[in-house]
Coordinates of N, CA and C in Angstrom, one line a residue:
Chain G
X25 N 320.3 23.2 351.2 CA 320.0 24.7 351.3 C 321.3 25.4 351.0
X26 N 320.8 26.6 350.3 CA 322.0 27.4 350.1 C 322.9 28.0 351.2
X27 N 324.0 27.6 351.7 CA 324.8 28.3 352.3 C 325.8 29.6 352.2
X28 N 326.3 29.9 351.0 CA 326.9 31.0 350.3 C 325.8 31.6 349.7
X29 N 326.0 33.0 349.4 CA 325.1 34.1 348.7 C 326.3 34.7 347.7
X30 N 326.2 34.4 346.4 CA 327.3 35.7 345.7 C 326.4 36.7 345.5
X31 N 327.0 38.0 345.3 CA 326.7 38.9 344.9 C 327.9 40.0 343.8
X32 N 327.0 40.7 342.8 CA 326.7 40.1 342.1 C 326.0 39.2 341.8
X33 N 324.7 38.9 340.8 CA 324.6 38.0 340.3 C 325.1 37.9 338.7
X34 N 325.3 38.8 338.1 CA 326.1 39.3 336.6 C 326.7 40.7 337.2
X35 N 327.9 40.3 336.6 CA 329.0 41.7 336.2 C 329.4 41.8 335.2
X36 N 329.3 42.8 334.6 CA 329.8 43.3 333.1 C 331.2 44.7 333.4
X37 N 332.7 44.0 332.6 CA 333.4 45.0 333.0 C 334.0 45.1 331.7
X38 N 335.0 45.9 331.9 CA 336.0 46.2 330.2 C 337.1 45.2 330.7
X39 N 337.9 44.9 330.0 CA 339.0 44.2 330.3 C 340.1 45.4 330.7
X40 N 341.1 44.8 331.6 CA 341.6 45.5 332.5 C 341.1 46.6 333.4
X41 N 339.7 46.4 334.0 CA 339.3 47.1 334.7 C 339.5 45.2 335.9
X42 N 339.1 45.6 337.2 CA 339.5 44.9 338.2 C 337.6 44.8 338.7
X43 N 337.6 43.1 339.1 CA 335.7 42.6 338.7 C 335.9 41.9 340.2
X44 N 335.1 42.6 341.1 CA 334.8 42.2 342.8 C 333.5 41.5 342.6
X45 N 333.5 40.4 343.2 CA 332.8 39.3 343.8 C 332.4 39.1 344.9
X46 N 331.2 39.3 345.2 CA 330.8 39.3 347.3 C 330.5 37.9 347.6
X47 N 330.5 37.5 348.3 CA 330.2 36.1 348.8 C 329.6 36.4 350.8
X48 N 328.8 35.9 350.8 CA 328.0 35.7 351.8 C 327.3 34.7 352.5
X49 N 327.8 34.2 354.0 CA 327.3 32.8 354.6 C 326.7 32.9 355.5
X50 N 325.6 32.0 355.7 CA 325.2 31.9 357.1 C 325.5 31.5 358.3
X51 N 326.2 30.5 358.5 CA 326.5 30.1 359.6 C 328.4 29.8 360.0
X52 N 328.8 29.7 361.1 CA 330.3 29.6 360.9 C 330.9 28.4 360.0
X53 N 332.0 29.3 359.7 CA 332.6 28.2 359.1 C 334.3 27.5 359.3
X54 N 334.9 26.7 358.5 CA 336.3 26.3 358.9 C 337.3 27.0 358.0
X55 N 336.5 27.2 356.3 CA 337.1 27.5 356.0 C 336.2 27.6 354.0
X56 N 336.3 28.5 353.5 CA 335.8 28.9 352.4 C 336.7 29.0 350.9
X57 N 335.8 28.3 350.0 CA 337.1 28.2 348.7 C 335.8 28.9 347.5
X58 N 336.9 29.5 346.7 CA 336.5 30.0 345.2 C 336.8 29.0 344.6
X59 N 335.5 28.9 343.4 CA 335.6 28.1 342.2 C 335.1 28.7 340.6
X60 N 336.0 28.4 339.7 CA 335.6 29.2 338.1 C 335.0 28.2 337.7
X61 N 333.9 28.4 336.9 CA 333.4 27.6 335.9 C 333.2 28.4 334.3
X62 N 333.6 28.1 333.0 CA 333.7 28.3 332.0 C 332.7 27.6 331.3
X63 N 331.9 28.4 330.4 CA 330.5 28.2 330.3 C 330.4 26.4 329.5
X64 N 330.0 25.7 329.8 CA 329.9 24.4 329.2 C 331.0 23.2 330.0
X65 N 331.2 24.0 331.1 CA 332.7 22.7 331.9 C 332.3 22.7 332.8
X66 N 333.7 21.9 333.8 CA 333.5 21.5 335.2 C 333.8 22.9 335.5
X67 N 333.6 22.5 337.4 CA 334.6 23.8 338.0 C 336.1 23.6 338.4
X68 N 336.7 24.8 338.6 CA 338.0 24.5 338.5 C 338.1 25.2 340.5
X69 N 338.7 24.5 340.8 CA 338.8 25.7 342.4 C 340.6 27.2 342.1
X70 N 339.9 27.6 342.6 CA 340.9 29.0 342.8 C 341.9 28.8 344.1
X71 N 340.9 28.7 344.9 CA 341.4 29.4 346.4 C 340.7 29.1 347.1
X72 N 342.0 28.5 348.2 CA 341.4 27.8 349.4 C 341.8 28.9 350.8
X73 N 340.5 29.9 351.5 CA 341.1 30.6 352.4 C 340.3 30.1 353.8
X74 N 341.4 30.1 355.1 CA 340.8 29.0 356.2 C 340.5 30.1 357.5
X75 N 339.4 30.1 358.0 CA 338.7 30.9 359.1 C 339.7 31.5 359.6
X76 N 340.8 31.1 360.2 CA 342.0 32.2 360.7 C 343.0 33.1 360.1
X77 N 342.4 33.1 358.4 CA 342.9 34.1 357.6 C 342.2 34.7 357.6
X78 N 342.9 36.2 356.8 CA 342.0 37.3 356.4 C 341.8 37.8 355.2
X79 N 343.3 37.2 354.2 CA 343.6 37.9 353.2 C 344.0 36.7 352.1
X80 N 344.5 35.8 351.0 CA 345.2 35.1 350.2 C 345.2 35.8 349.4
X81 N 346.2 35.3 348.6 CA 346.4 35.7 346.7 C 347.2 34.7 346.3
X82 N 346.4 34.8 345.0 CA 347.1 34.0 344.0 C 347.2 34.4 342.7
X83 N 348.0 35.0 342.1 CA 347.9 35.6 340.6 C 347.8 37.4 340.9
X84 N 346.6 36.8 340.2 CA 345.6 38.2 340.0 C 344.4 38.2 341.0
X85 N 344.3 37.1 341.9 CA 343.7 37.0 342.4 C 343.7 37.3 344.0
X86 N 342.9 38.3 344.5 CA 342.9 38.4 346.2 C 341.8 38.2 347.0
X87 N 341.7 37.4 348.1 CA 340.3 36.7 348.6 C 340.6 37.1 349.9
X88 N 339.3 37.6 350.3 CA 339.6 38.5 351.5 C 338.2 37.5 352.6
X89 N 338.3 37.8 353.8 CA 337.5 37.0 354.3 C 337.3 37.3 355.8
X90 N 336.1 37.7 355.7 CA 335.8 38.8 357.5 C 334.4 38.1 358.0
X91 N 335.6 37.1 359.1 CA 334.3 36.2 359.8 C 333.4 36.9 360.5
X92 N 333.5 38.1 360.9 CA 332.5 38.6 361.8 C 330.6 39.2 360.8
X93 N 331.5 39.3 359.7 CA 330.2 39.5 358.4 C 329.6 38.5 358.2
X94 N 330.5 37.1 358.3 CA 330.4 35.9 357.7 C 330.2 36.4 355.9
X95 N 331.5 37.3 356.0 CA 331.4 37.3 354.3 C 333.0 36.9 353.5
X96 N 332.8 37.5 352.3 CA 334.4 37.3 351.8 C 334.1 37.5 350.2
X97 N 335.3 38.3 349.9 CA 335.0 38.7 348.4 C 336.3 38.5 347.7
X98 N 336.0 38.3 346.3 CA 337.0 37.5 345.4 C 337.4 39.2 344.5
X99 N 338.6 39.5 344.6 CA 339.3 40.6 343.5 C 340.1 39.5 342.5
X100 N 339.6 40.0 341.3 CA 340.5 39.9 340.2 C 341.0 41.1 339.5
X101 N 342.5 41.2 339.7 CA 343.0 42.8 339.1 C 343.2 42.3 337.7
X102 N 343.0 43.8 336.8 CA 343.5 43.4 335.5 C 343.3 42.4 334.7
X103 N 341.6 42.4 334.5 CA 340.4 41.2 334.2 C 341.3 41.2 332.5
X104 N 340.9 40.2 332.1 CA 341.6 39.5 330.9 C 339.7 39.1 330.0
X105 N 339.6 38.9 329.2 CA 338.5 38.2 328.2 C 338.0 36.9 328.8
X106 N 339.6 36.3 329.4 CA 339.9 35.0 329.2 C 339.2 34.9 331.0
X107 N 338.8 35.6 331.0 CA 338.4 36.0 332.9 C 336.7 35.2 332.9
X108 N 336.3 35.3 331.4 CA 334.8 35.2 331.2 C 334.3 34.7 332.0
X109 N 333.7 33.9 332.8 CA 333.0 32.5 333.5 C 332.5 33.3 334.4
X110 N 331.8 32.1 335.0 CA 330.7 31.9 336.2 C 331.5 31.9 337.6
X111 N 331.8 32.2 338.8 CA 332.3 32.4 339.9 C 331.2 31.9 341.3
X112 N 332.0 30.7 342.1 CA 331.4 30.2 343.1 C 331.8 30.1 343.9
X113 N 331.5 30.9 345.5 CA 331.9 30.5 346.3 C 331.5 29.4 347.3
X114 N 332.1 28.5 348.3 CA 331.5 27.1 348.8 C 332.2 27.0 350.2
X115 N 331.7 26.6 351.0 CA 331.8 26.6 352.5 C 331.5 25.2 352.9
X116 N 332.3 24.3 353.5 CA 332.3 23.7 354.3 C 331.2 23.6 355.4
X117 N 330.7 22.6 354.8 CA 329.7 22.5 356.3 C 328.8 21.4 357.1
X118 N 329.2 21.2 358.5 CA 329.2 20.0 359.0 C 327.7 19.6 359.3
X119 N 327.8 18.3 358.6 CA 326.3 17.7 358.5 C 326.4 16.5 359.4
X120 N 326.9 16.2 360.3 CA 326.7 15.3 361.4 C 327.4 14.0 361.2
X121 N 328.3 13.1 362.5 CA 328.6 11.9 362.5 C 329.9 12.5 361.7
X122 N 330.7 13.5 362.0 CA 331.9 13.8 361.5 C 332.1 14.2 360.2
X123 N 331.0 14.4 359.5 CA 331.2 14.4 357.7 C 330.8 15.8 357.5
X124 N 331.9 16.2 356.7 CA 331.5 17.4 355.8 C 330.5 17.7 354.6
X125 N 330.3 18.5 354.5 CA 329.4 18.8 353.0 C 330.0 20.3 352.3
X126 N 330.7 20.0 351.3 CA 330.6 21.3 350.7 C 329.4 22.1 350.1
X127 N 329.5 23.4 350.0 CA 327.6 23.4 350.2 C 328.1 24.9 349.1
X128 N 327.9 24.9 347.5 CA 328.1 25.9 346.8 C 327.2 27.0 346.8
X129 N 327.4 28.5 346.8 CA 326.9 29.5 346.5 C 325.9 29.1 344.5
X130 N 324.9 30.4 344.6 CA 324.4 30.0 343.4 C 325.3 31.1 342.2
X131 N 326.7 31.6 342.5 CA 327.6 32.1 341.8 C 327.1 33.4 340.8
X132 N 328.7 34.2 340.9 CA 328.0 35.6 339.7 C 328.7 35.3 338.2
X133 N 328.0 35.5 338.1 CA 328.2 35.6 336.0 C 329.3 36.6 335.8
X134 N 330.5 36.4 335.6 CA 331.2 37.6 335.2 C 331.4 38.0 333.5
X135 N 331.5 38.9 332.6 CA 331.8 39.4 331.3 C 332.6 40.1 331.5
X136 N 333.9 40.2 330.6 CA 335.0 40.7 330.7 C 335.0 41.1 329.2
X137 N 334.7 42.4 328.6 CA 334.6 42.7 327.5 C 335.7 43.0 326.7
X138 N 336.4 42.4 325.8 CA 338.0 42.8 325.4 C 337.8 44.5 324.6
Chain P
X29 N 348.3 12.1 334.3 CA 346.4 11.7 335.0 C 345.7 12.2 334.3
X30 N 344.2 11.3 334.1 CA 342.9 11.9 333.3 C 342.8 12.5 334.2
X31 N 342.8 12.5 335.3 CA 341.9 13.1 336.9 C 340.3 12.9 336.8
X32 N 339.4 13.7 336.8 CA 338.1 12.7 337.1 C 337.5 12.6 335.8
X33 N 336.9 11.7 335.4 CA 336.2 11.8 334.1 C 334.7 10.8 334.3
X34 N 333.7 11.7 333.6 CA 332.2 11.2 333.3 C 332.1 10.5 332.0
X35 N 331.4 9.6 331.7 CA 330.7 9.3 330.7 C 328.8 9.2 331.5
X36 N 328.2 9.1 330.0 CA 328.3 10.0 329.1 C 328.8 11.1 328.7
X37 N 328.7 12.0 327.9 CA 328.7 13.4 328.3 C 327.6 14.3 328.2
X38 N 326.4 13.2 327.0 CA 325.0 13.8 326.5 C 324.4 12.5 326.4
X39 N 323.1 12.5 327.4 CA 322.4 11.7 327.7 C 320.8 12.7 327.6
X40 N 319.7 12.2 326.4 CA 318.6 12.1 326.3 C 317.9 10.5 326.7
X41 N 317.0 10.8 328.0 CA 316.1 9.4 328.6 C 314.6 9.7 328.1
X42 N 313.6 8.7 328.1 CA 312.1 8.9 328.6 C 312.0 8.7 330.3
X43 N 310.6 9.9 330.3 CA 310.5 9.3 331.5 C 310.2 7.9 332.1
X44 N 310.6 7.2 333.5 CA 310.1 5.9 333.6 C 311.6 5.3 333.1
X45 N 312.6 5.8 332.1 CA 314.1 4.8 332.2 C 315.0 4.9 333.2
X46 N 316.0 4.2 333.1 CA 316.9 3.9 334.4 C 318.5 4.5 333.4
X47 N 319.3 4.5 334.1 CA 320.6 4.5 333.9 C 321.3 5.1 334.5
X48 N 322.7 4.9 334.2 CA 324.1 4.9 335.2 C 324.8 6.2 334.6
X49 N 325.3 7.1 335.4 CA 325.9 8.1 335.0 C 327.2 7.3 335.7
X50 N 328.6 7.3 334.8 CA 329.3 7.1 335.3 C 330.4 8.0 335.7
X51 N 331.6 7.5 336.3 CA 332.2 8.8 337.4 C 334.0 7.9 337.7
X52 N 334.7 8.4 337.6 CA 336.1 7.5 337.7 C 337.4 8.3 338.0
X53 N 338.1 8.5 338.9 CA 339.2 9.4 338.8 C 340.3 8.1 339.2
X54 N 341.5 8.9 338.9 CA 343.0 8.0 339.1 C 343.4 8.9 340.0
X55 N 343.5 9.5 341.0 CA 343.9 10.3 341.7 C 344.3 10.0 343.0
X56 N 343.5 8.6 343.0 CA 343.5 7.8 344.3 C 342.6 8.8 345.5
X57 N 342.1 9.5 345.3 CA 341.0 9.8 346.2 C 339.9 9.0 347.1
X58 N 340.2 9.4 348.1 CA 339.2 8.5 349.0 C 337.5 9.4 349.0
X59 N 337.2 11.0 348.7 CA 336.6 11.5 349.3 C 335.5 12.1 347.4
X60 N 334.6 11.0 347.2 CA 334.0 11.5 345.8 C 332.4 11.9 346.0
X61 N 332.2 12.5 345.4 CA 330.7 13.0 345.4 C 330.3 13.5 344.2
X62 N 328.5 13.3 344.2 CA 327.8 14.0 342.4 C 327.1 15.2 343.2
X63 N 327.3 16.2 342.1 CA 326.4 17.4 342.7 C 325.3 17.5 340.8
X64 N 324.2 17.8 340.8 CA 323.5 18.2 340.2 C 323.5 20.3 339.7
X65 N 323.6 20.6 338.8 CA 323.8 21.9 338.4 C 322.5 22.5 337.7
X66 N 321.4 23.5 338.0 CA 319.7 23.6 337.5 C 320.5 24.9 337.2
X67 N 320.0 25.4 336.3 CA 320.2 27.4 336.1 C 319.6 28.0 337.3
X68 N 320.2 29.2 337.9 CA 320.1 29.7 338.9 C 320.1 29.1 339.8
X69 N 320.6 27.8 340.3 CA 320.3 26.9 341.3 C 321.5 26.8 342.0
X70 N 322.8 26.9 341.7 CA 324.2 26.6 341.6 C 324.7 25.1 341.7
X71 N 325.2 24.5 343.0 CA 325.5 23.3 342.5 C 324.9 22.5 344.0
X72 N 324.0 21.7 343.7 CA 323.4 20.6 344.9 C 324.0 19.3 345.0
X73 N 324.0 18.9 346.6 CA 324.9 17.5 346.6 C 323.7 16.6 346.2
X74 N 324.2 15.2 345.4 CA 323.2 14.5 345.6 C 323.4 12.8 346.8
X75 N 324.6 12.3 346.6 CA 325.4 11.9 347.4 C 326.6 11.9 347.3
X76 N 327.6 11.6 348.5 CA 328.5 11.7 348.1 C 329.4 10.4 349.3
X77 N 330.7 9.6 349.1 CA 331.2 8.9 349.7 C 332.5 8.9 349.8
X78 N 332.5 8.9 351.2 CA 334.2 8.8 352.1 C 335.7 7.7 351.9
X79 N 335.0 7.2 351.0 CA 335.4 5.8 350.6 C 335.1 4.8 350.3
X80 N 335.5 3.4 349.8 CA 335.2 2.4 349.0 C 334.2 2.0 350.2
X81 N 333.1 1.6 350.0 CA 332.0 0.8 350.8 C 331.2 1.5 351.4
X82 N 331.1 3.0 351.7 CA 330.9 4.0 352.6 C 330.2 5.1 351.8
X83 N 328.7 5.1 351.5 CA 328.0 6.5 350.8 C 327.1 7.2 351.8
X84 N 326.8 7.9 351.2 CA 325.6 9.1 352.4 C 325.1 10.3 351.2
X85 N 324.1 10.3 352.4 CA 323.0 11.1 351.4 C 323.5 12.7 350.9
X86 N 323.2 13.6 350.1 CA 323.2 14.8 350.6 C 322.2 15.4 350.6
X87 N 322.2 16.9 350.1 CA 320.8 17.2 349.7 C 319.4 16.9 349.0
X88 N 319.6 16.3 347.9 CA 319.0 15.7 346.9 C 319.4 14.9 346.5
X89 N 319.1 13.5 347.8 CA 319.2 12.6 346.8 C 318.1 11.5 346.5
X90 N 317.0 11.8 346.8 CA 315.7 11.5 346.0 C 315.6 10.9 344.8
X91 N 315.4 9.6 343.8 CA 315.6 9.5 342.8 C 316.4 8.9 342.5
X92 N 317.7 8.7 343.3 CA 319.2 8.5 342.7 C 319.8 7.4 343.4
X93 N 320.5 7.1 343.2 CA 321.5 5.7 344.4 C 322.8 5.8 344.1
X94 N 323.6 5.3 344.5 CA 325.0 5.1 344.3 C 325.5 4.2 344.9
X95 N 327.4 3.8 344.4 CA 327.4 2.8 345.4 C 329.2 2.8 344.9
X96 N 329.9 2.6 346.0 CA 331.3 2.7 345.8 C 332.1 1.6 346.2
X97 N 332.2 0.4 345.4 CA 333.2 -0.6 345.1 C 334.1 -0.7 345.0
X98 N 335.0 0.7 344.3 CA 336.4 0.8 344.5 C 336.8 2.0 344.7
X99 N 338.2 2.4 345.0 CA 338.5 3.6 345.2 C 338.5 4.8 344.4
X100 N 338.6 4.2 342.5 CA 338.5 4.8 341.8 C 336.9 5.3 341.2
X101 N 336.1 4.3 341.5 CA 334.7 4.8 340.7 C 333.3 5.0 341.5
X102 N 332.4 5.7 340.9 CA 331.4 6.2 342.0 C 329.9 6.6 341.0
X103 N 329.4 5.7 340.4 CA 328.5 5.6 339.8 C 327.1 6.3 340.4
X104 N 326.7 6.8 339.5 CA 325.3 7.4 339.6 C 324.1 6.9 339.2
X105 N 323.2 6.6 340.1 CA 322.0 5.6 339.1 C 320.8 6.2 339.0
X106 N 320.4 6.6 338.0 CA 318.5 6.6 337.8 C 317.9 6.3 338.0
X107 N 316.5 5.8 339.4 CA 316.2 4.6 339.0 C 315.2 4.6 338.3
X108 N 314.3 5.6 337.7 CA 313.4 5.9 337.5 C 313.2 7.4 336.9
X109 N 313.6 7.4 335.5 CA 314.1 9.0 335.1 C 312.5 10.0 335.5
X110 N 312.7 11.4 336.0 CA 311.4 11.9 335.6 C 312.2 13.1 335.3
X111 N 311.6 13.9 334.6 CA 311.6 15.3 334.3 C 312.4 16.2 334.5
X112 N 311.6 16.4 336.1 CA 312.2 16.9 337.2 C 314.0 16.8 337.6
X113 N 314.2 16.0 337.0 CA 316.0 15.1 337.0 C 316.9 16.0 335.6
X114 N 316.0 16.2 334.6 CA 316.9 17.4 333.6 C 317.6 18.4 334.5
X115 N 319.4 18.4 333.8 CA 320.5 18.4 334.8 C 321.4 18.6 334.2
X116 N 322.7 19.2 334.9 CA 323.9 18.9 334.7 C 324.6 18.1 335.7
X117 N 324.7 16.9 335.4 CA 325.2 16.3 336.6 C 326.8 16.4 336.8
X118 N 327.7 17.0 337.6 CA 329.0 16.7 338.1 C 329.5 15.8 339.2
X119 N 330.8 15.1 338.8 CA 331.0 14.2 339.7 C 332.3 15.1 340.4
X120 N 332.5 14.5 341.5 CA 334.2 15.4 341.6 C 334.7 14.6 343.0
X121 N 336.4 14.8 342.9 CA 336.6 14.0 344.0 C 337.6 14.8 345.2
X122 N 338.2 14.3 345.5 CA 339.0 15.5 346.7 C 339.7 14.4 347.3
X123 N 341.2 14.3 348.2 CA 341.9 13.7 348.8 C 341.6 13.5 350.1
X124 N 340.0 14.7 350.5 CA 339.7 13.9 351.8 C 338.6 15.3 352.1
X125 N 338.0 15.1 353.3 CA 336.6 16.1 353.6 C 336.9 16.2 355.2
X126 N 336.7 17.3 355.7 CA 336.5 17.7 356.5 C 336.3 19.1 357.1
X127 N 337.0 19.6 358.2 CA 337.5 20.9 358.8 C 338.1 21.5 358.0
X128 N 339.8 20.6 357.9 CA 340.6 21.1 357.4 C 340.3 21.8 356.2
X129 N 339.0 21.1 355.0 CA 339.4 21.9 354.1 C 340.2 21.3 352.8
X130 N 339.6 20.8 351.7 CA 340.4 20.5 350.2 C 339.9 20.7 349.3
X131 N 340.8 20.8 348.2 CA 340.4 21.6 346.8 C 339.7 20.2 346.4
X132 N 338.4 20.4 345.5 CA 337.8 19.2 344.8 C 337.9 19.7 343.8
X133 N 338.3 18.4 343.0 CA 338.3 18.6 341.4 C 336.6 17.6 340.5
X134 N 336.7 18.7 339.8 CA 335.4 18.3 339.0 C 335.6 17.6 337.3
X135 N 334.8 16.8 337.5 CA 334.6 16.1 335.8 C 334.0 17.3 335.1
X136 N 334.0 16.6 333.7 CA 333.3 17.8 332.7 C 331.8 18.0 332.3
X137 N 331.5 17.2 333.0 CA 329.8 16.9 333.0 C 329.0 16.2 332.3
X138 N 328.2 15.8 332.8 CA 326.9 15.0 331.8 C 325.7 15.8 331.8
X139 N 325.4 15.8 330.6 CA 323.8 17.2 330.5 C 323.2 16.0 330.0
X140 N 321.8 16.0 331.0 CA 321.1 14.7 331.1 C 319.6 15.9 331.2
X141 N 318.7 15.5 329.7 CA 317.2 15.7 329.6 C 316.2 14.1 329.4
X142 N 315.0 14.3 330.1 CA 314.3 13.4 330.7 C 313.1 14.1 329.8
X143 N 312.5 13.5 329.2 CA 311.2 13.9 328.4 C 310.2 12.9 328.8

């Protein structure tokens, strides 16, 4: 079952405009990571942010994350062409006898129009 | 490092064939798993294993088997193609699973149709 919700499901922006990504979970978690995928590849991970943050960045990138919503949203400032792909968020989550399951969102389609 | 890599990469079956999606990283990872990729679906586990000798089910794993003999490879099996199995299947592996939390790296996929 799906555990993440993106929202968005498609965004369409101009290049150098700045393309927000919602992500939404059901149940607690340890800790939440973004992944890009580029249309015809694997995924690549972004960012790993852990239940007692609130904020990371990396790049262009800022991932914000408010346990009390059980949400968390991905900023990319100063979107690039090269920004194109599919965006997933994935949550950790414990499936019994000590083992994890990462458990992906069904991700937003982002267009970055040059 | 290749880091993880699939073969095939394009696999057409009939229904009723069998075969092995294969799955390999050098990363020395103990912690690999296949997830299946449907449009609009995002990404489902199908199994995934903790290490050499040691697999478990995930969401979907119906149809499928695996089995992990070494630390580097983690084979995917058909046993019985149907339809319903047209896919992108990813493998991907990670330095370990739990709480804590690790980045997993993914192969480049196998797009597998079942007629």
């Amino acid at each position: 079952s799906q555990q993440g919700e993106e929202d968005p499901q498609a965004l369409s922006i101009q290049e150098g405009e700045n393309a927000t990504m919602n992500c939404s979970y059901k149940t607690s978690i340890n800790n939440l990571q973004w992944y890009r995928q580029n249309s015809g590849r694997g995924l690549v991970h972004l960012i790993l942010i852990r239940s007692n943050e609130r904020e990371k960045h990396s790049g262009r990138l800022r991932v914000t994350l408010d346990t009390s919503k059980k949400s968390s949203s991905l900023l990319i400032t100063a979107s690039r062409a090269a920004d194109t792909a599919s965006y997933f968020c994935a949550t950790d989550t414990y499936s019994g006898a000590g083992s994890y399951q990462l458990t992906f969102g069904k991700g937003t389609k982002l267009s970055v129009i040059p | 490092n290749a880091g993880v890599t699939q073969t095939p990469k394009f696999q057409v079956l009939k229904t009723g064939q069998s075969m092995t999606l294969q799955c390999a990283q050098d990363m020395n990872h103990e912690y690999m798993s296949w997830y299946r990729q449907d449009p609009g679906m995002g990404l489902r586990l199908i199994h995934y294993s903790v290490g050499a000798g040691i697999t478990d089910q995930g969401e979907v794993p119906n149809g499928y088997n695996v089995s992990r003999s070494t630390t580097e490879d983690f084979p995917l099996r058909l046993l019985s193609a149907a339809p319903s199995q047209t896919s992108v299947y990813f493998c991907a592996s990670s330095p370990g699973q739990g709480a804590f939390g690790y980045e997993q790296y993914f192969g480049p996929g196998t797009r597998l149709t079942v007629t």
